[in-house]
């Protein structure tokens, strides 16, 4: 058995019938949402047999404070952008 398998084969093993489409899987690979990281081999993404989906470790955007808004509004905006994570 090979050490690396295609991203599509891995997705079927990892997610079963609910496997994401090819575009979503490519986005997962590009954004480092799979561990160990996926490798681009030619035009295809490959992953190790024991790879796992880990999602994002940090939010894609960071909230910025707008001085024109009230402190309560800025706090609410920060919570929305951070998906409820208090930091």
mmCIF file with all atom_site columns, C-alpha atoms in Angstrom:
data_model
loop_
_atom_site.group_PDB
_atom_site.id
_atom_site.type_symbol
_atom_site.label_atom_id
_atom_site.label_alt_id
_atom_site.label_comp_id
_atom_site.label_asym_id
_atom_site.label_entity_id
_atom_site.label_seq_id
_atom_site.pdbx_PDB_ins_code
_atom_site.Cartn_x
_atom_site.Cartn_y
_atom_site.Cartn_z
_atom_site.occupancy
_atom_site.B_iso_or_equiv
_atom_site.pdbx_formal_charge
_atom_site.auth_seq_id
_atom_site.auth_comp_id
_atom_site.auth_asym_id
_atom_site.auth_atom_id
_atom_site.pdbx_PDB_model_num
ATOM 1  C CA . UNK A 1 1  ? 0.000   0.000  0.000   1.00 0.00 ? 1  UNK A CA 1
ATOM 2  C CA . UNK A 1 2  ? 1.344   3.426  -0.899  1.00 0.00 ? 2  UNK A CA 1
ATOM 3  C CA . UNK A 1 3  ? 2.226   5.992  1.702   1.00 0.00 ? 3  UNK A CA 1
ATOM 4  C CA . UNK A 1 4  ? 0.407   8.827  -0.087  1.00 0.00 ? 4  UNK A CA 1
ATOM 5  C CA . UNK A 1 5  ? -3.153  8.692  -1.374  1.00 0.00 ? 5  UNK A CA 1
ATOM 6  C CA . UNK A 1 6  ? -5.131  11.151 -3.459  1.00 0.00 ? 6  UNK A CA 1
ATOM 7  C CA . UNK A 1 7  ? -7.048  13.868 -1.684  1.00 0.00 ? 7  UNK A CA 1
ATOM 8  C CA . UNK A 1 8  ? -10.336 12.484 -3.010  1.00 0.00 ? 8  UNK A CA 1
ATOM 9  C CA . UNK A 1 9  ? -9.636  8.961  -1.704  1.00 0.00 ? 9  UNK A CA 1
ATOM 10 C CA . UNK A 1 10 ? -8.628  10.405 1.664   1.00 0.00 ? 10 UNK A CA 1
ATOM 11 C CA . UNK A 1 11 ? -11.823 12.490 1.848   1.00 0.00 ? 11 UNK A CA 1
ATOM 12 C CA . UNK A 1 12 ? -13.987 9.409  1.331   1.00 0.00 ? 12 UNK A CA 1
ATOM 13 C CA . UNK A 1 13 ? -12.154 7.657  4.190   1.00 0.00 ? 13 UNK A CA 1
ATOM 14 C CA . UNK A 1 14 ? -12.215 10.745 6.439   1.00 0.00 ? 14 UNK A CA 1
ATOM 15 C CA . UNK A 1 15 ? -15.751 12.030 5.805   1.00 0.00 ? 15 UNK A CA 1
ATOM 16 C CA . UNK A 1 16 ? -17.573 9.055  4.266   1.00 0.00 ? 16 UNK A CA 1
ATOM 17 C CA . UNK A 1 17 ? -20.665 9.959  2.244   1.00 0.00 ? 17 UNK A CA 1
ATOM 18 C CA . UNK A 1 18 ? -20.428 13.593 3.393   1.00 0.00 ? 18 UNK A CA 1
ATOM 19 C CA . UNK A 1 19 ? -17.063 14.149 1.641   1.00 0.00 ? 19 UNK A CA 1
ATOM 20 C CA . UNK A 1 20 ? -16.649 17.731 0.364   1.00 0.00 ? 20 UNK A CA 1
ATOM 21 C CA . UNK A 1 21 ? -16.357 18.541 -3.339  1.00 0.00 ? 21 UNK A CA 1
ATOM 22 C CA . UNK A 1 22 ? -12.982 18.745 -5.099  1.00 0.00 ? 22 UNK A CA 1
ATOM 23 C CA . UNK A 1 23 ? -12.795 22.556 -4.855  1.00 0.00 ? 23 UNK A CA 1
ATOM 24 C CA . UNK A 1 24 ? -13.380 22.477 -1.092  1.00 0.00 ? 24 UNK A CA 1
ATOM 25 C CA . UNK A 1 25 ? -10.794 19.739 -0.629  1.00 0.00 ? 25 UNK A CA 1
ATOM 26 C CA . UNK A 1 26 ? -8.253  21.789 -2.591  1.00 0.00 ? 26 UNK A CA 1
ATOM 27 C CA . UNK A 1 27 ? -8.985  24.786 -0.354  1.00 0.00 ? 27 UNK A CA 1
ATOM 28 C CA . UNK A 1 28 ? -8.450  22.605 2.736   1.00 0.00 ? 28 UNK A CA 1
ATOM 29 C CA . UNK A 1 29 ? -5.083  21.504 1.326   1.00 0.00 ? 29 UNK A CA 1
ATOM 30 C CA . UNK A 1 30 ? -3.967  25.022 0.332   1.00 0.00 ? 30 UNK A CA 1
ATOM 31 C CA . UNK A 1 31 ? -4.942  26.535 3.699   1.00 0.00 ? 31 UNK A CA 1
ATOM 32 C CA . UNK A 1 32 ? -3.205  23.882 5.797   1.00 0.00 ? 32 UNK A CA 1
ATOM 33 C CA . UNK A 1 33 ? -6.419  22.449 7.216   1.00 0.00 ? 33 UNK A CA 1
ATOM 34 C CA . UNK A 1 34 ? -5.118  18.877 6.964   1.00 0.00 ? 34 UNK A CA 1
ATOM 35 C CA . UNK A 1 35 ? -2.417  17.413 9.202   1.00 0.00 ? 35 UNK A CA 1
ATOM 36 C CA . UNK A 1 36 ? 0.121   16.221 8.186   1.00 0.00 ? 36 UNK A CA 1
ATOM 37 C CA . UNK A 1 37 ? -0.045  18.814 5.403   1.00 0.00 ? 37 UNK A CA 1
ATOM 38 C CA . UNK A 1 38 ? -1.126  17.795 1.925   1.00 0.00 ? 38 UNK A CA 1
ATOM 39 C CA . UNK A 1 39 ? 1.510   17.750 -0.812  1.00 0.00 ? 39 UNK A CA 1
ATOM 40 C CA . UNK A 1 40 ? 1.066   18.998 -4.353  1.00 0.00 ? 40 UNK A CA 1
ATOM 41 C CA . UNK A 1 41 ? 2.352   16.306 -6.702  1.00 0.00 ? 41 UNK A CA 1
ATOM 42 C CA . UNK A 1 42 ? 2.130   17.570 -10.261 1.00 0.00 ? 42 UNK A CA 1
ATOM 43 C CA . UNK A 1 43 ? -1.458  18.787 -10.627 1.00 0.00 ? 43 UNK A CA 1
ATOM 44 C CA . UNK A 1 44 ? -2.890  16.658 -7.807  1.00 0.00 ? 44 UNK A CA 1
ATOM 45 C CA . UNK A 1 45 ? -2.985  16.953 -4.039  1.00 0.00 ? 45 UNK A CA 1
ATOM 46 C CA . UNK A 1 46 ? -1.776  13.920 -2.074  1.00 0.00 ? 46 UNK A CA 1
ATOM 47 C CA . UNK A 1 47 ? -2.022  13.198 1.650   1.00 0.00 ? 47 UNK A CA 1
ATOM 48 C CA . UNK A 1 48 ? -0.663  10.570 3.987   1.00 0.00 ? 48 UNK A CA 1
ATOM 49 C CA . UNK A 1 49 ? -2.936  7.643  4.842   1.00 0.00 ? 49 UNK A CA 1
ATOM 50 C CA . UNK A 1 50 ? -3.255  8.720  8.469   1.00 0.00 ? 50 UNK A CA 1
ATOM 51 C CA . UNK A 1 51 ? -3.872  12.438 7.748   1.00 0.00 ? 51 UNK A CA 1
ATOM 52 C CA . UNK A 1 52 ? -6.695  14.159 9.639   1.00 0.00 ? 52 UNK A CA 1
ATOM 53 C CA . UNK A 1 53 ? -8.833  17.221 8.979   1.00 0.00 ? 53 UNK A CA 1
ATOM 54 C CA . UNK A 1 54 ? -7.988  19.821 11.633  1.00 0.00 ? 54 UNK A CA 1
ATOM 55 C CA . UNK A 1 55 ? -9.710  22.949 10.301  1.00 0.00 ? 55 UNK A CA 1
ATOM 56 C CA . UNK A 1 56 ? -8.346  26.425 10.881  1.00 0.00 ? 56 UNK A CA 1
ATOM 57 C CA . UNK A 1 57 ? -6.106  26.975 13.873  1.00 0.00 ? 57 UNK A CA 1
ATOM 58 C CA . UNK A 1 58 ? -6.610  30.765 13.776  1.00 0.00 ? 58 UNK A CA 1
ATOM 59 C CA . UNK A 1 59 ? -9.309  33.043 12.342  1.00 0.00 ? 59 UNK A CA 1
ATOM 60 C CA . UNK A 1 60 ? -8.719  34.249 8.785   1.00 0.00 ? 60 UNK A CA 1
ATOM 61 C CA . UNK A 1 61 ? -9.223  37.887 9.767   1.00 0.00 ? 61 UNK A CA 1
ATOM 62 C CA . UNK A 1 62 ? -8.468  39.838 12.903  1.00 0.00 ? 62 UNK A CA 1
ATOM 63 C CA . UNK A 1 63 ? -10.889 42.452 14.226  1.00 0.00 ? 63 UNK A CA 1
ATOM 64 C CA . UNK A 1 64 ? -9.868  46.085 14.131  1.00 0.00 ? 64 UNK A CA 1
ATOM 65 C CA . UNK A 1 65 ? -11.087 48.777 16.475  1.00 0.00 ? 65 UNK A CA 1
ATOM 66 C CA . UNK A 1 66 ? -13.004 51.560 14.754  1.00 0.00 ? 66 UNK A CA 1
ATOM 67 C CA . UNK A 1 67 ? -12.769 54.777 16.852  1.00 0.00 ? 67 UNK A CA 1
ATOM 68 C CA . UNK A 1 68 ? -16.051 56.036 15.375  1.00 0.00 ? 68 UNK A CA 1
ATOM 69 C CA . UNK A 1 69 ? -17.991 53.172 17.021  1.00 0.00 ? 69 UNK A CA 1
ATOM 70 C CA . UNK A 1 70 ? -18.901 52.956 20.669  1.00 0.00 ? 70 UNK A CA 1
ATOM 71 C CA . UNK A 1 71 ? -16.912 50.579 22.909  1.00 0.00 ? 71 UNK A CA 1
ATOM 72 C CA . UNK A 1 72 ? -19.949 48.263 23.149  1.00 0.00 ? 72 UNK A CA 1
ATOM 73 C CA . UNK A 1 73 ? -20.282 48.162 19.358  1.00 0.00 ? 73 UNK A CA 1
ATOM 74 C CA . UNK A 1 74 ? -16.554 47.426 18.965  1.00 0.00 ? 74 UNK A CA 1
ATOM 75 C CA . UNK A 1 75 ? -16.808 44.586 21.503  1.00 0.00 ? 75 UNK A CA 1
ATOM 76 C CA . UNK A 1 76 ? -19.786 43.103 19.672  1.00 0.00 ? 76 UNK A CA 1
ATOM 77 C CA . UNK A 1 77 ? -18.007 43.425 16.319  1.00 0.00 ? 77 UNK A CA 1
ATOM 78 C CA . UNK A 1 78 ? -14.905 41.740 17.752  1.00 0.00 ? 78 UNK A CA 1
ATOM 79 C CA . UNK A 1 79 ? -16.988 38.812 19.100  1.00 0.00 ? 79 UNK A CA 1
ATOM 80 C CA . UNK A 1 80 ? -18.727 38.374 15.743  1.00 0.00 ? 80 UNK A CA 1
ATOM 81 C CA . UNK A 1 81 ? -15.458 38.407 13.791  1.00 0.00 ? 81 UNK A CA 1
ATOM 82 C CA . UNK A 1 82 ? -13.732 36.064 16.244  1.00 0.00 ? 82 UNK A CA 1
ATOM 83 C CA . UNK A 1 83 ? -16.699 33.658 16.128  1.00 0.00 ? 83 UNK A CA 1
ATOM 84 C CA . UNK A 1 84 ? -17.355 34.056 19.842  1.00 0.00 ? 84 UNK A CA 1
ATOM 85 C CA . UNK A 1 85 ? -13.771 33.322 20.883  1.00 0.00 ? 85 UNK A CA 1
ATOM 86 C CA . UNK A 1 86 ? -12.580 35.545 23.726  1.00 0.00 ? 86 UNK A CA 1
ATOM 87 C CA . UNK A 1 87 ? -8.924  36.503 23.405  1.00 0.00 ? 87 UNK A CA 1
#
